[in-house]
Amino acid sequence: MANRLADQLLARLVEAGVERIYGVVGDSLNPVTDALRLNNKVKWIHVRHEEVGAFAASAEAQLTGKLACCAGSCGPGNLHLINGLFDAHRSNAPVLAIASHIPSSEIGTAYFQETHPQNLFQECSHYCELITNPAQFERVLHIAMQSAIGKGGVGVVVLPGDVVALEVPVQAGSRSLVTKRPSIRPGEKDLAKLADLINSSRKVALFCGIGCENAHDQVVALAEKVKAPVGFTYRGKPFIDYDNPYSVGMTGMIGFGMCYEAIHECDLLLLLGTDFPYDKFLPTKTKIAQVDIRADSLGRRSKIDLGIWGDVRETLQALAPMLDTKPDGGYLANTLAKHKEKLRKMNVYVDHVGKRTPMHPEPVAAALSELAAPDAIFTADTGMCNVWSARHVKAAKDRRIIGSFNHGSMANALPMAIGAQCTYPGRQVISMSGDGGLAMLLGDLLTITQYDLPIKILLFDNGVLGMVKLEMETAGFPDYQTDLKNPNFAKLAEAIGIMGVRIENPADVTSGIKKALQHSGPAIIDVVTDPNALSIPSHADRSQAVGFALAMGKMVLSGNIDEVVATIEGNIRHAGEALESI
Ligand SMILES: Cc1ncc(C[n+]2csc(CCOP(=O)(O)OP(=O)(O)O)c2C)c(N)n1
C-alpha cells in the first residue's frame, strides 16, 4: 500500500498521541493540511501568528507532560515559530515542530522564502533535521519526537513541500515511542552522605523548583522532620506552596517573604529540583547539597558541597528513614514568624484597598485568586504580572500557574491560555496579561472567538511597560519610551464578540471579576491600574534604592514632578517595607 508522506506523518502523530497541531497553513504545508483533513483524528488549531502556536504547544506540553505539536510554512512561517519554541525548549516541554520548507530542488539557490531551518532552529531544539528522501522519513521523525520527549524540549522536522507530497509505500513496523519516564534513585552511598550532612547540620533550609512537581508530600514531610523552612522558585510554587505550613515564599527580583533570609541564614541549603538562574540571590558561604534528575544542573548555579543525581521524590522517599528528627531550635519558628509579618506588609494594599484611582494592582490579583476555581489554570505575562501572580495568586493542589519563566518573553500569557484551554476545555483558564503583552500578539484574540474558547483575560491596564519602567528607575534612569496609548480594551473586546468588563474603581473589582468568570464565553476584564505601582523585592540591594532616588531626582529636574508625586502618593504604604528591605 502507498500513500503520501504527509498521510504517514499524520498516522505517526496519531500513534504518538498528538491531538492537535497549532499553526498557520501555507503553500509548502498544504499536503500536510490536506492529510489532516482526510485523517480527521488530529485537530488543526488555526492561530493568527505562528509564535502563538508555538507558545500554545509549549503550554500544552508543560501542563500534560506529553508531546505537543506546532507547524509553520516555509521561510517566514518557520521564523515566526522561533520565540515560542525557545520558550518550550527552555521549559523542557516536549514539542514537535513541523517546519515545512521550500521545494527540495530549489534548496541552496536563494529561492523565494528560502531560509536554512536546520541553522535557525539549532539553538532552540535538541534535534532538527531536513528530510529530502522518503527513506529517511520514519526514522528522522521518530528521532525528533523521541528527542523532544526524552531530553525535554523541542524536536524539529524540516519537510520540503514536494517531499511530503510524495506517494511512497507505507513502511511496515514503525518504531514505537518510549514515553514513560524512569525514576532515578541515587545509590545508597550518596544517600548516606546526604543524610549525614542533614543530620549534622543545625539549621537546614529547602529551596524547591519544578523538579518537585510530584514531590509535594515528600518535601513537606522532610521540612517537618528537619524543621526546615521551604522556599521555592516560581516554577516550583504551584507544586509546593499549598498545604505547606513551612512555606516561606520566593527569592529573586519578584520574590516575597522570608525565602532570601532563610536560604542565607541556614547551615545547610538543599536545592531540590531547581536550576534557578539568578545566582546572585543564592548564598555563597552556606553549605549546599543539590538533588536533580538532570546531572548537568548539578553545581551550575552555585558551588555545591554534595551533588545527588536523582529524582527528588525518589531521593526524599529513600532518605526519610535515614534522617534524625530535629528538635525545633527556634530557626524554623523564627523564620515562619518573620515570614508572616512580611506577608502582612506585602498585603497592605490587599487588606486596605482604599478608593484611590488608578488603583493598585495587588488587590486585583488577590481578588482574582479568591474568585477563581480551585482547579483553575493561570497563565502570567512576563512583566509585572509575574510579580502580582507570584505574590497574590494562591496555589492549590489542582491549580496550575505557567508563564515564560525561563525564557522571559513578553506576550506569552494569551497564547499559553489558548494551548491550555484547547487541552482542557472544561477547566477555567485565566490569562493574566500586561497591556504591552496583550497588544504584542493582539491578533490572536480572534483565535479565542474562532474556537469560542471561554478564556478569561485579566488585563492589568497600566498604560506603560511597567516592569521596564521600574527597571529603568531602579538603575537610575528616568523612564523613557515606556508609555502605551491604550484603547478601552473592554470596548475592543466587545467589538470582536468577547465580553468586555472595564474596571476603573477599586469598589468594582470583585463584582467585575465575578461577572466575567461567571460568563460562559471568553471575557476581557480591563482593569485600569496605577502605572507607578512599585513592587518591592523581598531583598533589595542598596544600589536599587539609590538608583530609584536618582531617577526621581532627574525627573524633578527635567520638570516631570507630577509623575514623581504620583509615584510617592501611590506607594506611600510600601515605604516602610522598602526601607526595611535595604
Ligand atoms: C518579546 C520581549 N520584548 C521585550 C521584553 C522586555 N520586557 C520585559 S517586561 C516588559 C514590559 C511588559 O509590559 P506590559 O506587558 O505592559 O506589563 P507590565 O510590566 O506593565 O505589567 C518588556 C518590554 C521581553 N521580555 N520580551
Coordinates of C-alpha atoms and ligand atoms in Angstrom, one line a residue:
M1 CA 0.0 0.0 0.0
A2 CA 1.2 3.5 -0.8
N3 CA 0.1 7.0 0.3
R4 CA 1.7 10.4 0.7
L5 CA 4.4 11.0 3.2
A6 CA 2.0 13.6 4.7
D7 CA -0.6 10.9 5.4
Q8 CA 2.1 8.8 7.0
L9 CA 3.1 11.9 9.1
L10 CA -0.4 12.2 10.4
A11 CA -0.7 8.5 11.1
R12 CA 2.5 8.7 13.2
L13 CA 1.3 11.7 15.1
V14 CA -1.9 9.9 16.0
E15 CA 0.2 6.9 17.2
A16 CA 2.3 9.4 19.3
G17 CA -0.8 10.7 21.0
V18 CA -0.7 14.1 19.3
E19 CA -4.3 15.5 19.5
R20 CA -3.8 18.9 17.8
I21 CA -1.4 21.0 15.8
Y22 CA -1.2 24.7 16.3
G23 CA -0.2 26.7 13.3
V24 CA -1.0 28.7 10.1
V25 CA -1.4 26.9 6.8
G26 CA 0.6 27.8 3.8
D27 CA 1.9 26.5 0.4
S28 CA 4.6 24.1 1.4
L29 CA 2.4 22.9 4.3
N30 CA -0.6 22.2 2.0
P31 CA 0.0 18.4 1.7
V32 CA 0.1 18.2 5.5
T33 CA -3.1 20.1 6.0
D34 CA -4.7 18.0 3.3
A35 CA -3.6 14.9 5.1
L36 CA -5.0 16.3 8.3
R37 CA -8.4 17.0 6.6
L38 CA -8.6 13.3 5.5
N39 CA -7.2 11.8 8.6
N40 CA -9.6 13.8 10.8
K41 CA -8.1 12.5 14.1
V42 CA -5.8 15.4 14.7
K43 CA -7.3 18.8 15.1
W44 CA -5.8 21.9 13.5
I45 CA -5.8 25.0 15.7
H46 CA -5.7 27.9 13.3
V47 CA -3.8 30.6 15.2
R48 CA -3.2 34.1 13.7
H49 CA 0.5 34.1 14.4
E50 CA 2.8 31.1 14.4
E51 CA 4.5 32.4 17.6
V52 CA 1.2 31.9 19.3
G53 CA 1.1 28.4 18.0
A54 CA 4.5 27.5 19.5
F55 CA 3.6 29.1 22.8
A56 CA 0.3 27.2 22.9
A57 CA 2.1 23.9 22.2
S58 CA 4.6 24.8 24.9
A59 CA 1.7 25.3 27.4
E60 CA 0.0 22.1 26.4
A61 CA 3.3 20.1 26.8
Q62 CA 4.0 21.8 30.2
L63 CA 0.6 21.1 31.5
T64 CA 0.3 17.5 30.3
G65 CA 3.9 16.4 30.2
K66 CA 3.0 14.9 26.8
L67 CA 4.2 15.6 23.2
A68 CA 2.5 18.7 21.7
C69 CA 2.9 19.9 18.1
C70 CA 3.0 23.1 16.1
A71 CA 3.7 23.9 12.5
G72 CA 4.8 26.7 10.2
S73 CA 5.1 27.1 6.5
C74 CA 8.4 27.7 4.8
G75 CA 10.5 30.8 5.5
P76 CA 8.5 33.4 7.5
G77 CA 6.1 30.8 8.8
N78 CA 9.1 29.0 10.3
L79 CA 10.6 32.1 11.6
H80 CA 7.5 33.1 13.5
L81 CA 7.6 29.9 15.4
I82 CA 11.0 30.6 16.9
N83 CA 10.3 32.6 20.0
G84 CA 7.6 30.3 21.3
L85 CA 9.9 27.3 20.6
F86 CA 12.6 28.9 22.7
D87 CA 10.1 29.1 25.5
A88 CA 9.2 25.4 25.1
H89 CA 12.8 24.3 24.8
R90 CA 13.9 26.3 27.9
S91 CA 11.0 24.8 29.8
N92 CA 11.9 21.3 28.8
A93 CA 8.5 21.0 27.3
P94 CA 8.3 18.2 24.7
V95 CA 7.2 19.9 21.4
L96 CA 7.5 18.7 17.9
A97 CA 7.7 21.5 15.3
I98 CA 6.8 20.7 11.7
A99 CA 8.8 23.2 9.7
S100 CA 7.8 22.9 6.1
H101 CA 10.3 24.0 3.5
I102 CA 10.8 25.3 0.0
P103 CA 10.9 22.7 -2.9
S104 CA 13.9 20.4 -2.4
S105 CA 15.2 21.1 -5.9
E106 CA 15.5 24.8 -5.0
I107 CA 17.4 24.5 -1.8
G108 CA 20.6 26.5 -1.9
T109 CA 19.5 28.8 -4.8
A110 CA 18.3 31.8 -2.8
Y111 CA 14.8 30.8 -3.7
F112 CA 11.7 32.7 -2.7
Q113 CA 11.3 32.5 1.1
E114 CA 14.4 30.4 1.5
T115 CA 15.9 30.1 4.9
H116 CA 18.0 27.3 6.4
P117 CA 15.8 25.9 9.1
Q118 CA 18.5 23.5 10.5
N119 CA 20.5 26.6 11.3
L120 CA 17.6 28.6 12.5
F121 CA 16.2 26.1 14.9
Q122 CA 19.5 24.8 16.1
E123 CA 19.6 26.8 19.3
C124 CA 16.0 26.1 20.3
S125 CA 15.9 22.3 19.7
H126 CA 17.6 19.1 20.7
Y127 CA 17.2 17.8 17.2
C128 CA 16.5 19.4 13.8
E129 CA 16.8 17.5 10.5
L130 CA 15.8 18.1 6.9
I131 CA 14.1 15.2 5.2
T132 CA 14.8 15.1 1.5
N133 CA 14.5 11.3 0.9
P134 CA 11.3 9.4 1.9
A135 CA 13.5 6.6 3.2
Q136 CA 14.7 8.9 6.0
F137 CA 11.2 10.0 7.0
E138 CA 10.0 7.4 9.5
R139 CA 13.4 7.3 11.3
V140 CA 14.0 11.0 11.4
L141 CA 10.5 11.8 12.6
H142 CA 11.0 9.1 15.3
I143 CA 14.3 10.7 16.5
A144 CA 12.7 14.2 16.6
M145 CA 9.8 13.0 18.7
Q146 CA 11.9 10.8 20.9
S147 CA 14.4 13.6 21.5
A148 CA 11.7 16.0 22.4
I149 CA 10.2 13.6 24.9
G150 CA 13.4 12.1 26.2
K151 CA 15.5 15.2 26.6
G152 CA 12.6 17.5 27.3
G153 CA 12.4 20.3 24.7
V154 CA 11.9 20.8 21.0
G155 CA 12.4 18.4 18.1
V156 CA 12.1 19.8 14.6
V157 CA 11.4 18.0 11.3
V158 CA 12.0 20.1 8.2
L159 CA 9.8 18.9 5.3
P160 CA 10.0 20.4 1.8
G161 CA 6.5 20.6 0.3
D162 CA 7.4 18.4 -2.6
V163 CA 8.9 15.7 -0.5
V164 CA 5.9 15.5 1.9
A165 CA 3.6 15.2 -1.1
L166 CA 5.4 12.1 -2.5
E167 CA 3.5 8.8 -2.7
V168 CA 5.6 6.1 -1.1
P169 CA 5.0 2.6 0.2
V170 CA 3.8 2.5 3.8
Q171 CA 6.6 1.2 5.9
A172 CA 5.7 -1.8 8.0
G173 CA 6.5 -1.8 11.7
S174 CA 7.3 1.8 12.7
R175 CA 9.3 2.0 15.9
S176 CA 7.2 2.9 18.9
L177 CA 8.0 5.9 21.1
V178 CA 9.1 5.5 24.7
T179 CA 7.2 8.0 26.8
K180 CA 7.3 6.6 30.3
R181 CA 10.0 8.4 32.3
P182 CA 12.2 6.4 34.6
S183 CA 12.5 7.4 38.2
I184 CA 16.2 7.8 39.2
R185 CA 17.1 6.7 42.7
P186 CA 20.5 7.6 43.9
G187 CA 22.9 4.9 45.2
E188 CA 23.0 4.0 49.0
K189 CA 26.4 5.7 49.5
D190 CA 25.2 9.0 48.1
L191 CA 22.0 8.8 50.2
A192 CA 24.1 8.1 53.3
K193 CA 26.3 11.2 52.6
L194 CA 23.2 13.4 52.2
A195 CA 21.7 12.0 55.4
D196 CA 24.9 12.7 57.3
L197 CA 25.1 16.2 56.0
I198 CA 21.5 16.9 57.0
N199 CA 21.8 15.1 60.4
S200 CA 25.0 17.1 61.3
S201 CA 23.5 20.5 60.3
R202 CA 21.6 22.5 62.9
K203 CA 19.7 24.8 60.6
V204 CA 18.5 23.3 57.3
A205 CA 16.5 25.2 54.6
L206 CA 15.0 23.8 51.4
F207 CA 14.7 25.6 48.0
C208 CA 12.4 23.8 45.6
G209 CA 12.0 24.0 41.9
I210 CA 9.9 22.4 39.1
G211 CA 11.7 19.1 39.9
C212 CA 9.5 18.9 43.0
E213 CA 6.4 18.6 40.7
N214 CA 5.5 15.1 42.1
A215 CA 7.1 15.5 45.5
H216 CA 4.8 17.8 47.5
D217 CA 4.2 15.4 50.3
Q218 CA 7.9 14.3 50.5
V219 CA 9.1 17.9 50.7
V220 CA 6.6 18.8 53.4
A221 CA 7.5 15.6 55.4
L222 CA 11.2 16.4 55.1
A223 CA 10.6 20.0 56.2
E224 CA 8.6 18.8 59.2
K225 CA 11.3 16.3 60.2
V226 CA 14.3 18.5 60.0
K227 CA 12.5 21.7 60.9
A228 CA 13.3 23.4 57.6
P229 CA 11.7 26.5 56.0
V230 CA 10.7 25.8 52.4
G231 CA 11.4 28.4 49.7
F232 CA 10.6 27.9 46.1
T233 CA 11.1 29.2 42.5
Y234 CA 8.1 30.4 40.5
R235 CA 8.0 27.1 38.6
G236 CA 8.1 25.3 41.9
K237 CA 5.4 27.4 43.5
P238 CA 2.3 25.6 42.1
F239 CA 3.5 22.3 43.5
I240 CA 4.9 23.4 46.8
D241 CA 3.1 26.5 48.1
Y242 CA -0.2 24.8 49.2
D243 CA -0.9 22.8 52.3
N244 CA 2.6 23.6 53.4
P245 CA 2.9 25.2 56.8
Y246 CA 6.7 25.6 56.3
S247 CA 6.4 27.7 53.1
V248 CA 8.5 30.9 53.2
G249 CA 8.0 32.3 49.7
M250 CA 10.3 33.1 46.8
T251 CA 13.7 34.7 46.4
G252 CA 14.7 36.9 43.4
M253 CA 13.5 40.1 42.0
I254 CA 9.9 39.0 42.1
G255 CA 10.3 37.2 45.3
F256 CA 8.4 37.7 48.6
G257 CA 8.5 36.6 52.1
M258 CA 11.4 35.1 54.0
C259 CA 12.9 32.9 51.4
Y260 CA 16.0 35.0 50.8
E261 CA 16.8 35.2 54.5
A262 CA 16.0 31.6 55.2
I263 CA 18.4 30.3 52.5
H264 CA 21.2 32.7 53.6
E265 CA 20.9 32.1 57.4
C266 CA 20.8 28.3 57.4
D267 CA 23.8 26.0 57.9
L268 CA 22.8 23.7 55.0
L269 CA 20.8 24.6 52.0
L270 CA 19.1 21.8 50.0
L271 CA 18.5 22.7 46.4
L272 CA 15.7 20.3 45.2
G273 CA 15.0 20.1 41.5
T274 CA 15.9 23.6 40.8
D275 CA 18.0 25.4 38.2
F276 CA 17.1 28.8 39.4
P277 CA 19.2 31.1 37.2
Y278 CA 19.6 34.2 39.4
D279 CA 22.7 33.1 41.2
K280 CA 23.2 36.4 43.0
F281 CA 20.2 35.6 45.1
L282 CA 21.8 32.3 46.2
P283 CA 24.1 32.1 49.2
T284 CA 27.9 31.8 48.6
K285 CA 29.0 31.0 52.1
T286 CA 26.5 28.3 53.2
K287 CA 26.9 24.6 52.7
I288 CA 24.8 23.4 49.8
A289 CA 23.6 20.0 48.7
Q290 CA 21.7 19.7 45.4
V291 CA 19.4 17.0 44.1
D292 CA 18.4 16.9 40.5
I293 CA 17.3 14.5 37.9
R294 CA 19.4 16.4 35.4
A295 CA 23.0 15.9 36.1
D296 CA 24.0 19.0 34.1
S297 CA 22.2 21.2 36.5
L298 CA 24.3 20.0 39.5
G299 CA 26.6 22.8 40.5
R300 CA 25.6 25.0 37.6
R301 CA 24.3 28.0 39.7
S302 CA 26.3 27.7 42.9
K303 CA 29.3 25.8 44.3
I304 CA 27.9 22.7 45.9
D305 CA 29.3 20.5 48.7
L306 CA 27.3 17.5 47.6
G307 CA 25.5 16.7 44.3
I308 CA 23.0 14.0 44.1
W309 CA 21.8 12.7 40.7
G310 CA 18.3 11.6 41.3
D311 CA 14.6 12.3 41.2
V312 CA 13.5 14.5 44.1
R313 CA 10.6 12.3 45.1
E314 CA 12.6 9.1 44.9
T315 CA 15.5 10.6 46.8
L316 CA 13.4 12.0 49.6
Q317 CA 11.5 8.8 50.0
A318 CA 14.7 6.8 50.3
L319 CA 16.3 9.4 52.5
A320 CA 13.4 9.6 55.1
P321 CA 14.3 6.6 57.2
M322 CA 17.9 7.8 57.4
L323 CA 17.1 11.2 59.0
D324 CA 17.0 12.1 62.6
T325 CA 14.1 14.2 63.7
K326 CA 15.4 17.6 64.7
P327 CA 14.1 19.5 67.7
D328 CA 12.9 22.9 66.7
G329 CA 15.8 25.1 67.8
G330 CA 13.9 28.2 67.0
Y331 CA 15.2 28.8 63.5
L332 CA 12.1 27.5 61.8
A333 CA 9.7 29.1 64.2
N334 CA 11.5 32.4 64.0
T335 CA 11.6 32.3 60.2
L336 CA 7.9 31.5 60.0
A337 CA 7.0 34.3 62.4
K338 CA 9.1 36.8 60.3
H339 CA 7.5 35.4 57.1
K340 CA 4.0 36.0 58.5
E341 CA 5.0 39.6 59.3
K342 CA 6.5 40.1 55.8
L343 CA 3.3 38.8 54.2
R344 CA 1.3 41.2 56.3
K345 CA 3.3 44.1 55.0
M346 CA 3.3 42.8 51.4
N347 CA -0.5 42.6 51.6
V348 CA -1.0 46.2 52.8
Y349 CA -2.7 47.1 49.6
V350 CA -4.8 44.0 49.6
D351 CA -6.0 44.4 53.2
H352 CA -6.7 48.1 52.9
V353 CA -7.9 48.6 49.4
G354 CA -8.8 52.3 49.6
K355 CA -10.5 54.4 46.9
R356 CA -7.6 55.9 45.0
T357 CA -7.6 55.6 41.2
P358 CA -5.9 54.4 39.2
M359 CA -5.9 51.5 41.6
H360 CA -3.1 49.4 42.9
P361 CA -2.8 46.0 41.1
E362 CA -2.2 43.8 44.1
P363 CA -5.9 43.7 45.3
V364 CA -6.9 42.9 41.8
A365 CA -4.7 39.8 41.7
A366 CA -5.8 38.8 45.2
A367 CA -9.5 39.1 44.3
L368 CA -8.9 37.0 41.2
S369 CA -7.2 34.3 43.2
E370 CA -10.2 34.3 45.7
L371 CA -12.8 34.1 43.0
A372 CA -11.1 31.6 40.6
A373 CA -11.9 27.9 40.5
P374 CA -9.9 25.6 42.8
D375 CA -8.5 23.9 39.6
A376 CA -8.1 27.0 37.5
I377 CA -5.1 27.3 35.1
F378 CA -3.4 30.7 35.3
T379 CA -1.0 31.9 32.7
A380 CA 1.0 35.0 33.5
D381 CA 2.6 37.5 31.2
T382 CA 6.2 38.4 31.5
G383 CA 6.4 41.8 33.3
M384 CA 4.6 42.9 36.4
C385 CA 2.0 40.2 36.0
N386 CA 4.7 37.8 37.1
V387 CA 5.1 39.7 40.4
W388 CA 1.4 40.1 41.1
S389 CA 0.6 36.4 40.2
A390 CA 3.6 35.1 42.2
R391 CA 2.6 37.0 45.3
H392 CA -1.1 37.1 45.2
V393 CA -2.4 34.1 43.3
K394 CA -2.8 31.3 45.8
A395 CA -1.5 27.8 44.8
A396 CA -3.8 24.9 45.3
K397 CA -3.4 21.1 44.8
D398 CA -5.2 21.2 41.4
R399 CA -4.3 24.7 40.3
R400 CA -1.6 25.4 37.8
I401 CA 0.3 28.6 37.0
I402 CA 2.5 28.8 34.0
G403 CA 4.5 31.6 32.3
S404 CA 7.5 32.2 30.3
F405 CA 9.6 31.7 33.4
N406 CA 12.9 30.6 31.9
H407 CA 12.7 32.4 28.5
G408 CA 11.1 35.6 29.9
S409 CA 9.3 36.5 26.7
M410 CA 6.5 39.1 26.7
A411 CA 3.1 38.2 25.3
N412 CA 3.2 34.6 26.4
A413 CA 0.0 34.6 28.6
L414 CA -2.7 34.7 25.9
P415 CA -1.1 32.1 23.7
M416 CA -0.4 29.8 26.6
A417 CA -4.0 30.2 27.7
I418 CA -5.1 29.2 24.2
G419 CA -3.0 26.0 24.5
A420 CA -4.3 25.4 28.0
Q421 CA -8.0 25.9 27.0
C422 CA -7.7 23.7 23.9
T423 CA -6.2 20.9 26.0
Y424 CA -8.6 21.3 29.0
P425 CA -11.9 22.6 27.5
G426 CA -13.7 22.1 30.8
R427 CA -11.3 24.0 33.1
Q428 CA -11.3 27.6 33.9
V429 CA -8.3 29.2 32.1
I430 CA -7.2 32.7 33.1
S431 CA -4.7 34.8 31.3
M432 CA -3.1 37.5 33.5
S433 CA -2.0 39.9 30.8
G434 CA 0.0 43.1 30.7
D435 CA -1.2 45.7 28.3
G436 CA 2.1 45.6 26.4
G437 CA 2.0 41.9 26.4
L438 CA -1.6 41.6 25.1
A439 CA -1.1 44.2 22.4
M440 CA 2.0 42.4 21.2
L441 CA 0.0 39.4 19.9
L442 CA -3.4 41.0 20.0
G443 CA -4.4 39.4 16.7
D444 CA -4.9 36.1 18.5
L445 CA -7.9 37.4 20.4
L446 CA -9.5 36.3 17.2
T447 CA -8.4 32.7 17.8
I448 CA -10.4 32.8 21.0
T449 CA -13.5 33.9 19.2
Q450 CA -12.9 31.5 16.3
Y451 CA -12.9 28.5 18.6
D452 CA -15.1 30.1 21.2
L453 CA -12.6 29.3 23.9
P454 CA -14.0 30.6 27.2
I455 CA -10.7 32.1 28.3
K456 CA -10.8 34.9 30.8
I457 CA -8.2 37.6 30.3
L458 CA -7.5 39.8 33.3
L459 CA -5.7 42.8 31.8
F460 CA -3.5 44.9 34.0
D461 CA -4.1 48.1 32.0
N462 CA -1.4 50.4 33.5
G463 CA -0.7 52.3 30.2
V464 CA 3.0 51.5 30.5
L465 CA 5.7 48.8 30.0
G466 CA 5.7 48.6 33.8
M467 CA 8.5 46.3 34.5
V468 CA 10.9 48.1 32.2
K469 CA 9.9 51.4 33.7
L470 CA 10.7 50.0 37.1
E471 CA 14.0 48.5 35.8
M472 CA 15.0 51.9 34.4
E473 CA 14.2 53.7 37.6
T474 CA 16.0 51.3 39.9
A475 CA 19.0 51.7 37.6
G476 CA 18.9 55.5 38.0
F477 CA 17.4 56.3 34.5
P478 CA 14.2 58.3 34.3
D479 CA 11.8 56.1 32.4
Y480 CA 11.7 56.7 28.7
Q481 CA 9.6 55.3 25.8
T482 CA 7.6 53.1 28.1
D483 CA 4.2 54.8 27.7
L484 CA 1.4 53.0 25.9
K485 CA -1.5 54.8 24.4
N486 CA -4.2 52.3 25.0
P487 CA -7.7 51.9 23.7
N488 CA -10.5 50.9 26.0
F489 CA -9.8 47.2 25.8
A490 CA -13.3 46.3 27.1
K491 CA -14.8 48.0 24.1
L492 CA -12.3 46.5 21.8
A493 CA -13.3 43.1 23.2
E494 CA -17.0 43.8 22.6
A495 CA -16.2 44.8 19.0
I496 CA -14.9 41.3 18.3
G497 CA -17.5 39.3 20.2
I498 CA -15.8 38.9 23.5
M499 CA -17.4 40.1 26.7
G500 CA -15.7 43.3 27.9
V501 CA -15.7 44.4 31.5
R502 CA -14.0 47.7 32.3
I503 CA -13.0 48.4 35.9
E504 CA -11.7 51.8 36.9
N505 CA -12.8 51.9 40.5
P506 CA -11.5 49.6 43.3
A507 CA -15.1 49.1 44.6
D508 CA -16.0 47.4 41.3
V509 CA -13.1 44.8 41.3
T510 CA -14.9 41.9 42.9
S511 CA -18.2 42.3 41.1
G512 CA -16.4 42.9 37.8
I513 CA -14.2 39.8 38.0
K514 CA -17.1 37.7 39.2
K515 CA -19.3 38.7 36.3
A516 CA -16.6 37.8 33.8
L517 CA -15.8 34.5 35.5
Q518 CA -19.4 33.5 35.5
H519 CA -19.8 34.2 31.8
S520 CA -19.8 31.0 29.7
G521 CA -17.7 32.5 26.9
P522 CA -14.5 34.5 26.7
A523 CA -14.1 37.7 28.5
I524 CA -11.6 40.5 28.9
I525 CA -11.5 42.2 32.3
D526 CA -9.8 45.5 31.6
V527 CA -8.6 46.9 34.9
V528 CA -7.1 50.3 34.9
T529 CA -4.2 50.1 37.3
D530 CA -1.5 52.5 38.6
P531 CA 1.4 52.9 36.2
N532 CA 3.6 53.9 39.2
A533 CA 2.8 50.9 41.4
L534 CA 6.1 49.6 42.8
S535 CA 6.9 46.1 43.7
I536 CA 9.4 46.0 46.5
P537 CA 11.7 43.0 46.1
S538 CA 11.8 40.7 49.1
H539 CA 15.5 41.7 49.3
A540 CA 16.5 44.8 47.5
D541 CA 20.1 46.0 47.4
R542 CA 21.1 49.5 48.3
S543 CA 22.1 50.4 44.7
Q544 CA 18.5 49.9 43.6
A545 CA 17.2 52.3 46.2
V546 CA 19.9 54.8 45.3
G547 CA 19.1 54.4 41.6
F548 CA 15.4 54.9 42.2
A549 CA 16.1 58.1 44.2
L550 CA 18.4 59.3 41.5
A551 CA 15.8 58.7 38.8
M552 CA 13.2 60.5 40.7
G553 CA 15.7 63.4 41.2
K554 CA 16.4 63.5 37.5
M555 CA 12.6 63.6 36.7
V556 CA 12.1 66.5 39.1
L557 CA 15.0 68.4 37.4
S558 CA 13.5 67.7 34.0
G559 CA 10.2 69.1 35.1
N560 CA 8.4 65.8 35.5
I561 CA 7.3 66.5 39.0
D562 CA 3.8 65.2 38.6
E563 CA 5.0 61.7 38.0
V564 CA 7.3 61.8 41.0
V565 CA 4.4 63.0 43.2
A566 CA 2.1 60.3 41.8
T567 CA 4.8 57.6 42.5
I568 CA 5.2 58.8 46.1
E569 CA 1.5 59.1 46.7
G570 CA 0.7 55.7 45.1
N571 CA 3.3 53.8 47.1
I572 CA 3.3 55.5 50.4
R573 CA 2.1 52.4 52.3
H574 CA 5.1 50.4 50.9
A575 CA 7.5 53.0 52.3
G576 CA 8.3 51.1 55.5
E577 CA 8.7 47.8 53.6
A578 CA 11.1 49.5 51.2
L579 CA 13.3 51.0 53.8
E580 CA 13.4 47.7 55.8
S581 CA 14.5 45.6 52.8
I582 CA 17.7 47.6 52.1
Ligands
LIG1 C1 9.5 39.9 23.4 C2 10.0 40.8 24.5 N1 10.3 42.1 24.3 C3 10.8 42.8 25.3 C4 11.0 42.3 26.5 C5 11.5 43.2 27.6 N2 10.4 43.4 28.6 C6 10.2 42.7 29.7 S1 8.9 43.1 30.6 C7 8.5 44.3 29.5 C8 7.3 45.2 29.8 C9 6.0 44.4 29.8 O1 5.0 45.4 29.8 P1 3.5 45.0 30.0 O2 3.1 43.8 29.2 O3 2.6 46.2 29.8 O4 3.4 44.6 31.5 P2 3.7 45.4 32.9 O5 5.1 45.1 33.2 O6 3.3 46.8 32.6 O7 2.7 44.8 33.8 C10 9.4 44.4 28.5 C11 9.4 45.4 27.4 C12 10.7 41.0 26.7 N3 10.9 40.4 27.9 N4 10.2 40.2 25.7

